[in-house]
Amino acid sequence: MADDALNPTTIFRAKTIITMNPARPEADHVAVRDGRILGVGKLAELEGWGDYRLDERFANKILMPGLVEGHSHVMEGTFWRYVYCGYFDRLDPDGKLWPGLTTIEAVIERLREAETSLADAEAPIAGWALDAIYFDNRRVTREDLDQVSATRAVGVLNASCHILNVNTKTLELAGLLRSGINHPGIPLGRDGLPTGELKGPDAMTLAGVHVGFDRNLLAADEDGLRQFARLCVRRGVTTATDLANLLPDEAVAMMLRVTGDDDFPARLVALRRLQNLSVPDIIARAKELAGKSTARLRLGIIKVVVDGSIQGFSARLRWPGYYNGAPNGLWYVPAEQLREMYRLALENGVQVHTHTNGDEATELVLDCIEEALRAHPAPDHRFTLQHCQLADAAQFRRMAALGMCVNLFPNHHFYWGDQHYEITVGPERAERMNACATALRLGVPMAIHSDAPVTPLGPFFTAWCAVNRRTASGRVLGERERISVEDALRTITLGAAYTLKLDGEIGSIECGKRADFSVLDQDPRELGGEHLWAARIWGTVLGGRVFEAAAI
Ligand SMILES: [Zn+2]
């Protein structure tokens, strides 16, 4: 054995390696060469590959396949520049804990504090992660935010990112402070003027630019991208998605450059959102982008958003609609465009991930995909429904029959489960939300996600949610839809990789795959379902390069 730093082969010794390879589920050594896994097994077996350098720094650690976050947004890294207005405590990329704000007064107070620190009298104030549903669903109005400032633009993005609340000054700057507006995303007050709540991308974009949210809110700049990658290391994530980027040329060039740096600690899969382009044009763009893919930046998948969010009452629900009688939500895409999207995507071999929250939106997508598949049968298309929170068993059966995947959102049970039970969809449908056990039983390939920044990035927490389905108040919401720890761990590795067509490359630790590991202080299987969320993460290994969370 040669102990030479230049030796092309490193063998890592670990306490336990959980491989996710059913043929060899556990091991204690993994050999890495050229960023890939040369072999997994006993040291004596791996010695057969020739000279190596033995790295024992993980001798007391657990290695798992690097975790895969199948639905996140890199803008989480950018949002930390704005004022955190969320209800729950949250860690920032530096590891600082921001206390949650449990009243609207506390939100106004924190925004006011930010206001006093601004030197520029014209500068806007932007916040994020607000959710009025925790304040007895009292809607936040422009008058509320006028208390922060009457002279500056003030805007706070809702936790779902589907609603923007603004003050009077912002409405004025956006040309919206007038009567006679007739838009489903712009509710009016008794005075006939907008209340300051703006729902959906059209309405939000009009005002967003004035409060400092860029027109391309869903993209991150270089600094945001690097911050996001630091969060990934802290959470044991080696591959994350940027699920709704508009991917203009400059952004793609920046992302290729930054992810190409050897110190960049994550792989990204960036999807092009259907917006500002016709369907034929976005198909052409997706194919062009696919050609630019690298090992650390994957491009070429399209994202379509069909409705809004359930807790924002902008999701499209089937009969009997919202439990509290709220009017049905919003369609973000006309059905005709959806049909064209799936038809042309299948014809061109382009993968599509589709956001649906309400079951009416899910039903429409299933109808459109079924029709498209009849015209263009396509084996292994892996069209994936994202969120798909309210799907019932019949809809999961259709997904299985149509060869679709699903990426469910069990974090909702913790963050909004009590509200779903009491306000939005009522007890019965709240219990079937994010029906992970049904999806697995019916053979629908499944991932689970955080939708960061909507909820915090952290696949072990997401796995805990899927295993326990516990709400913030402690209610178990849908006992029968809980899944095992083993299934949850497979879902946050191979499960998510499959939906991205990357399961041949990442998601398990076996010969030939990329050397992407999550490095843990404890074996998550020994922690058990109850404590899975608390799995201590030391860092990650990406393509054989080691990243320690405490040192990044
Ligand atoms: Zn999302």
Coordinates of N, CA and C in Angstrom, one line a residue, residues 29-173:
H29 N -15.9 -0.4 3.9 CA -14.9 0.4 3.1 C -15.5 0.7 1.7
V30 N -15.1 1.9 1.2 CA -15.5 2.2 -0.1 C -14.2 2.8 -0.8
A31 N -13.9 2.3 -2.0 CA -12.8 2.8 -2.8 C -13.3 3.8 -3.8
V32 N -12.5 4.9 -3.9 CA -12.9 5.9 -4.8 C -11.7 6.2 -5.8
R33 N -12.1 6.3 -7.1 CA -11.0 6.7 -8.1 C -11.7 7.6 -9.1
D34 N -11.0 8.7 -9.4 CA -11.6 9.7 -10.4 C -13.0 10.1 -10.1
G35 N -13.3 10.3 -8.8 CA -14.6 10.8 -8.4 C -15.7 9.8 -8.4
R36 N -15.3 8.5 -8.7 CA -16.4 7.5 -8.8 C -16.0 6.4 -7.8
I37 N -17.1 5.6 -7.6 CA -16.9 4.4 -6.7 C -16.3 3.3 -7.4
L38 N -15.1 2.9 -7.0 CA -14.4 1.8 -7.6 C -14.9 0.4 -7.0
G39 N -15.3 0.5 -5.7 CA -15.8 -0.7 -5.1 C -16.2 -0.5 -3.7
V40 N -17.1 -1.3 -3.2 CA -17.6 -1.2 -1.8 C -17.5 -2.6 -1.2
G41 N -16.9 -2.7 0.0 CA -16.8 -4.0 0.6 C -15.8 -4.1 1.7
K42 N -15.2 -5.2 1.9 CA -14.1 -5.3 2.9 C -12.8 -4.8 2.3
L43 N -11.9 -4.3 3.2 CA -10.7 -3.8 2.7 C -9.9 -4.8 1.9
A44 N -9.9 -6.1 2.3 CA -9.2 -7.1 1.5 C -9.7 -7.3 0.1
E45 N -11.1 -7.1 0.0 CA -11.7 -7.2 -1.4 C -11.2 -6.0 -2.2
L46 N -11.2 -4.8 -1.6 CA -10.9 -3.6 -2.4 C -9.4 -3.6 -2.8
E47 N -8.6 -4.2 -2.0 CA -7.1 -4.2 -2.3 C -6.8 -4.8 -3.6
G48 N -7.7 -5.6 -4.1 CA -7.5 -6.2 -5.5 C -7.5 -5.2 -6.6
W49 N -7.9 -3.9 -6.3 CA -7.9 -2.9 -7.3 C -6.5 -2.3 -7.5
G50 N -5.5 -2.7 -6.6 CA -4.2 -2.1 -6.7 C -3.9 -1.1 -5.7
D51 N -2.9 -0.3 -5.9 CA -2.4 0.7 -4.9 C -3.5 1.6 -4.5
Y52 N -3.4 2.1 -3.2 CA -4.4 3.0 -2.7 C -3.9 3.7 -1.5
R53 N -4.6 4.7 -1.1 CA -4.3 5.5 0.1 C -5.5 5.3 1.0
L54 N -5.3 4.9 2.2 CA -6.3 4.6 3.2 C -6.7 5.9 3.9
D55 N -8.0 6.3 3.9 CA -8.4 7.5 4.6 C -9.3 7.0 5.7
E56 N -8.8 7.3 7.0 CA -9.6 6.7 8.1 C -10.4 7.8 8.9
R57 N -10.5 9.0 8.3 CA -11.2 10.0 9.0 C -12.7 9.7 9.3
F58 N -13.2 8.8 8.6 CA -14.7 8.5 8.8 C -14.8 7.1 9.5
A59 N -13.7 6.7 10.2 CA -13.7 5.4 10.9 C -14.8 5.3 11.9
N60 N -15.3 6.4 12.5 CA -16.4 6.4 13.4 C -17.7 7.0 12.9
K61 N -17.7 7.1 11.6 CA -18.9 7.8 11.0 C -19.7 6.8 10.1
I62 N -20.9 7.2 9.8 CA -21.8 6.4 9.0 C -21.8 7.1 7.6
L63 N -21.6 6.3 6.6 CA -21.8 6.8 5.2 C -23.1 6.3 4.6
M64 N -23.8 7.3 4.0 CA -25.0 6.9 3.2 C -24.8 7.5 1.8
P65 N -25.6 7.1 0.9 CA -25.5 7.8 -0.4 C -25.8 9.2 -0.2
G66 N -25.2 10.1 -0.9 CA -25.5 11.6 -0.7 C -27.0 11.8 -0.9
L67 N -27.6 12.6 0.0 CA -29.0 12.8 -0.1 C -29.4 13.6 -1.3
V68 N -30.6 13.3 -1.9 CA -31.1 13.9 -3.1 C -32.3 14.7 -2.7
E69 N -32.3 16.0 -2.9 CA -33.5 16.8 -2.7 C -34.2 17.1 -4.1
G70 N -35.3 16.4 -4.3 CA -35.9 16.4 -5.6 C -36.8 17.6 -5.9
H71 N -37.0 18.4 -4.9 CA -37.8 19.7 -5.1 C -37.4 20.7 -4.2
S72 N -36.5 21.6 -4.6 CA -36.0 22.7 -3.9 C -35.8 23.9 -4.8
H73 N -35.5 25.0 -4.3 CA -35.3 26.2 -5.1 C -34.0 26.9 -4.6
V74 N -33.1 27.1 -5.5 CA -31.8 27.7 -5.0 C -32.0 29.1 -4.4
M75 N -33.1 29.7 -4.7 CA -33.3 31.0 -4.2 C -33.4 31.0 -2.6
E76 N -33.5 29.9 -2.0 CA -33.3 29.8 -0.5 C -32.0 30.5 -0.1
G77 N -31.0 30.3 -0.9 CA -29.7 30.9 -0.6 C -29.7 32.4 -0.7
T78 N -30.6 32.9 -1.6 CA -30.8 34.4 -1.8 C -31.7 35.0 -0.8
F79 N -32.7 34.3 -0.4 CA -33.7 34.8 0.5 C -33.1 35.3 1.9
W80 N -32.0 34.7 2.3 CA -31.5 35.1 3.6 C -31.0 36.5 3.6
R81 N -30.9 37.2 2.4 CA -30.6 38.6 2.4 C -31.8 39.4 2.8
Y82 N -33.0 38.9 2.7 CA -34.2 39.6 3.1 C -34.6 39.3 4.6
V83 N -35.6 39.9 5.1 CA -36.0 39.7 6.5 C -36.8 38.5 6.7
Y84 N -36.3 37.6 7.5 CA -37.0 36.3 7.8 C -38.3 36.6 8.6
C85 N -39.4 36.3 8.1 CA -40.7 36.6 8.8 C -41.5 35.3 9.1
G86 N -40.9 34.2 9.1 CA -41.6 32.9 9.3 C -42.1 32.7 10.7
Y87 N -43.0 31.7 10.9 CA -43.6 31.4 12.1 C -42.7 30.5 13.0
F88 N -41.9 29.7 12.3 CA -41.0 28.7 13.0 C -39.6 29.1 13.0
D89 N -38.9 28.7 14.0 CA -37.4 29.0 14.1 C -36.7 28.4 12.9
R90 N -35.7 29.0 12.4 CA -35.0 28.5 11.2 C -33.5 28.9 11.2
L91 N -32.7 27.9 10.7 CA -31.3 28.1 10.6 C -30.9 28.7 9.3
D92 N -30.0 29.7 9.3 CA -29.5 30.3 8.0 C -28.3 29.5 7.6
P93 N -27.7 29.9 6.4 CA -26.6 29.1 5.9 C -25.3 29.2 6.8
D94 N -25.3 30.2 7.6 CA -24.1 30.3 8.6 C -24.4 29.5 9.8
G95 N -25.5 28.9 10.0 CA -25.8 28.1 11.1 C -26.5 29.0 12.2
K96 N -26.8 30.2 11.9 CA -27.5 31.1 12.9 C -29.0 30.8 13.0
L97 N -29.5 30.7 14.2 CA -31.0 30.4 14.4 C -31.8 31.7 14.5
W98 N -32.8 31.8 13.6 CA -33.7 32.9 13.6 C -35.0 32.5 14.3
P99 N -35.4 33.2 15.4 CA -36.6 32.8 16.1 C -37.8 33.0 15.2
G100 N -38.8 32.1 15.3 CA -40.0 32.3 14.6 C -40.9 33.5 15.1
L101 N -41.8 34.1 14.3 CA -42.6 35.2 14.7 C -44.0 34.7 14.7
T102 N -44.7 34.8 15.9 CA -46.0 34.1 16.1 C -47.1 35.1 16.1
T103 N -46.9 36.4 15.8 CA -48.0 37.3 15.7 C -47.7 38.3 14.5
I104 N -48.7 38.9 14.0 CA -48.5 39.9 12.9 C -47.7 41.1 13.5
E105 N -48.0 41.4 14.8 CA -47.3 42.5 15.4 C -45.8 42.3 15.4
A106 N -45.4 41.0 15.7 CA -44.0 40.7 15.8 C -43.3 40.8 14.4
V107 N -44.1 40.4 13.4 CA -43.6 40.5 12.0 C -43.3 42.0 11.7
I108 N -44.3 42.8 12.0 CA -44.2 44.3 11.7 C -43.0 44.8 12.5
E109 N -42.8 44.4 13.7 CA -41.7 44.8 14.6 C -40.4 44.5 13.9
R110 N -40.2 43.2 13.5 CA -38.9 42.8 12.9 C -38.7 43.6 11.6
L111 N -39.7 43.9 10.8 CA -39.5 44.7 9.6 C -39.2 46.1 9.9
R112 N -39.8 46.6 11.0 CA -39.4 48.0 11.4 C -38.0 48.1 11.8
E113 N -37.5 47.1 12.5 CA -36.1 47.1 12.9 C -35.2 47.1 11.7
A114 N -35.6 46.4 10.7 CA -34.8 46.4 9.4 C -34.9 47.8 8.8
E115 N -36.0 48.4 8.9 CA -36.2 49.7 8.3 C -35.3 50.8 8.9
T116 N -35.1 50.7 10.3 CA -34.2 51.7 10.9 C -32.8 51.5 10.5
S117 N -32.4 50.4 10.1 CA -31.0 50.2 9.7 C -30.7 50.6 8.3
L118 N -31.7 51.0 7.5 CA -31.5 51.4 6.1 C -31.1 52.9 6.0
A119 N -30.0 53.1 5.4 CA -29.5 54.5 5.2 C -30.3 55.2 4.1
D120 N -30.5 54.5 3.0 CA -31.1 55.0 1.8 C -32.6 55.2 2.0
A121 N -33.1 56.4 2.0 CA -34.5 56.7 2.3 C -35.5 56.1 1.3
E122 N -35.0 55.8 0.1 CA -35.9 55.2 -0.9 C -35.9 53.7 -1.0
A123 N -34.9 53.1 -0.3 CA -34.7 51.6 -0.4 C -35.9 50.9 0.1
P124 N -36.3 49.9 -0.7 CA -37.5 49.1 -0.3 C -37.1 48.1 0.8
I125 N -38.1 47.5 1.5 CA -37.9 46.5 2.5 C -38.6 45.2 2.0
A126 N -37.9 44.1 2.0 CA -38.5 42.9 1.6 C -38.3 41.8 2.7
G127 N -39.4 41.1 2.9 CA -39.3 40.0 3.8 C -39.8 38.7 3.2
W128 N -39.7 37.6 3.8 CA -40.1 36.3 3.2 C -40.6 35.4 4.3
A129 N -41.3 34.3 3.9 CA -41.7 33.2 4.8 C -42.9 33.6 5.7
L130 N -43.6 34.7 5.4 CA -44.8 35.0 6.1 C -45.9 34.0 5.9
D131 N -46.7 33.7 6.9 CA -47.9 32.9 6.6 C -49.1 33.3 7.5
A132 N -50.0 34.1 6.9 CA -51.1 34.6 7.7 C -52.0 33.5 8.3
I133 N -51.9 32.3 7.8 CA -52.8 31.2 8.3 C -52.5 30.9 9.7
Y134 N -51.3 31.2 10.2 CA -51.0 31.0 11.6 C -51.6 32.1 12.5
F135 N -52.0 33.2 11.9 CA -52.6 34.3 12.7 C -54.2 34.2 12.5
D136 N -54.7 33.0 12.8 CA -56.1 32.7 12.7 C -56.6 33.0 11.3
N137 N -55.7 32.8 10.3 CA -56.1 33.1 8.9 C -56.6 34.5 8.7
R138 N -56.1 35.5 9.5 CA -56.4 36.9 9.3 C -55.5 37.3 8.2
R139 N -56.1 37.8 7.1 CA -55.3 38.2 6.0 C -54.5 39.4 6.3
V140 N -53.2 39.5 5.8 CA -52.4 40.6 6.0 C -52.7 41.7 5.0
T141 N -52.9 42.9 5.4 CA -53.3 44.0 4.5 C -52.2 45.0 4.3
R142 N -52.5 45.9 3.3 CA -51.5 47.0 3.0 C -51.4 47.9 4.3
E143 N -52.5 48.0 5.0 CA -52.5 48.9 6.2 C -51.5 48.3 7.2
D144 N -51.5 47.0 7.4 CA -50.6 46.3 8.3 C -49.1 46.8 7.9
L145 N -48.8 46.6 6.6 CA -47.4 46.9 6.2 C -47.1 48.4 6.1
D146 N -48.2 49.2 6.1 CA -48.0 50.7 6.1 C -47.4 51.1 7.5
Q147 N -47.6 50.2 8.5 CA -47.0 50.5 9.8 C -45.5 50.4 9.8
V148 N -45.0 49.6 8.8 CA -43.5 49.5 8.7 C -43.0 50.7 8.1
S149 N -43.6 51.2 7.0 CA -43.3 52.4 6.4 C -44.4 52.9 5.4
A150 N -44.7 54.2 5.4 CA -45.6 54.7 4.5 C -44.9 55.3 3.3
T151 N -43.6 55.5 3.4 CA -42.9 56.1 2.3 C -42.0 55.2 1.5
R152 N -41.6 54.1 2.0 CA -40.8 53.1 1.3 C -41.8 52.0 0.8
A153 N -41.3 51.3 -0.3 CA -42.0 50.1 -0.7 C -41.7 49.0 0.3
V154 N -42.8 48.3 0.8 CA -42.6 47.2 1.7 C -43.3 46.0 1.1
G155 N -42.7 44.8 1.0 CA -43.3 43.6 0.5 C -42.8 42.4 1.2
V156 N -43.8 41.5 1.5 CA -43.4 40.3 2.2 C -43.9 39.1 1.4
L157 N -43.1 38.2 1.1 CA -43.5 37.0 0.3 C -44.0 36.0 1.3
N158 N -45.1 35.4 0.9 CA -45.7 34.3 1.7 C -44.8 33.1 1.7
A159 N -44.9 32.3 2.7 CA -44.1 31.1 2.8 C -44.3 30.2 1.6
S160 N -45.4 30.1 1.0 CA -45.6 29.3 -0.2 C -45.0 29.8 -1.4
C161 N -44.6 31.1 -1.4 CA -44.0 31.9 -2.5 C -45.1 32.1 -3.6
H162 N -46.4 31.8 -3.3 CA -47.5 32.0 -4.2 C -48.2 33.3 -3.9
I163 N -47.9 34.0 -2.9 CA -48.6 35.3 -2.5 C -47.6 36.3 -2.0
L164 N -47.8 37.5 -2.5 CA -46.9 38.6 -2.0 C -47.8 39.7 -1.4
N165 N -47.5 40.1 -0.1 CA -48.2 41.1 0.6 C -47.4 42.4 0.5
V166 N -48.1 43.5 0.1 CA -47.4 44.8 -0.1 C -48.1 45.9 0.6
N167 N -47.4 47.0 0.9 CA -48.0 48.2 1.5 C -48.6 49.1 0.4
T168 N -49.2 50.2 0.9 CA -49.9 51.1 0.0 C -48.9 51.7 -1.0
K169 N -47.7 52.1 -0.5 CA -46.7 52.7 -1.4 C -46.3 51.8 -2.6
T170 N -46.2 50.5 -2.3 CA -45.8 49.6 -3.4 C -47.0 49.5 -4.4
L171 N -48.2 49.5 -3.9 CA -49.3 49.4 -4.9 C -49.3 50.7 -5.8
E172 N -49.0 51.8 -5.1 CA -48.9 53.1 -5.9 C -47.9 53.0 -7.0
L173 N -46.7 52.5 -6.6 CA -45.5 52.4 -7.5 C -45.9 51.5 -8.7

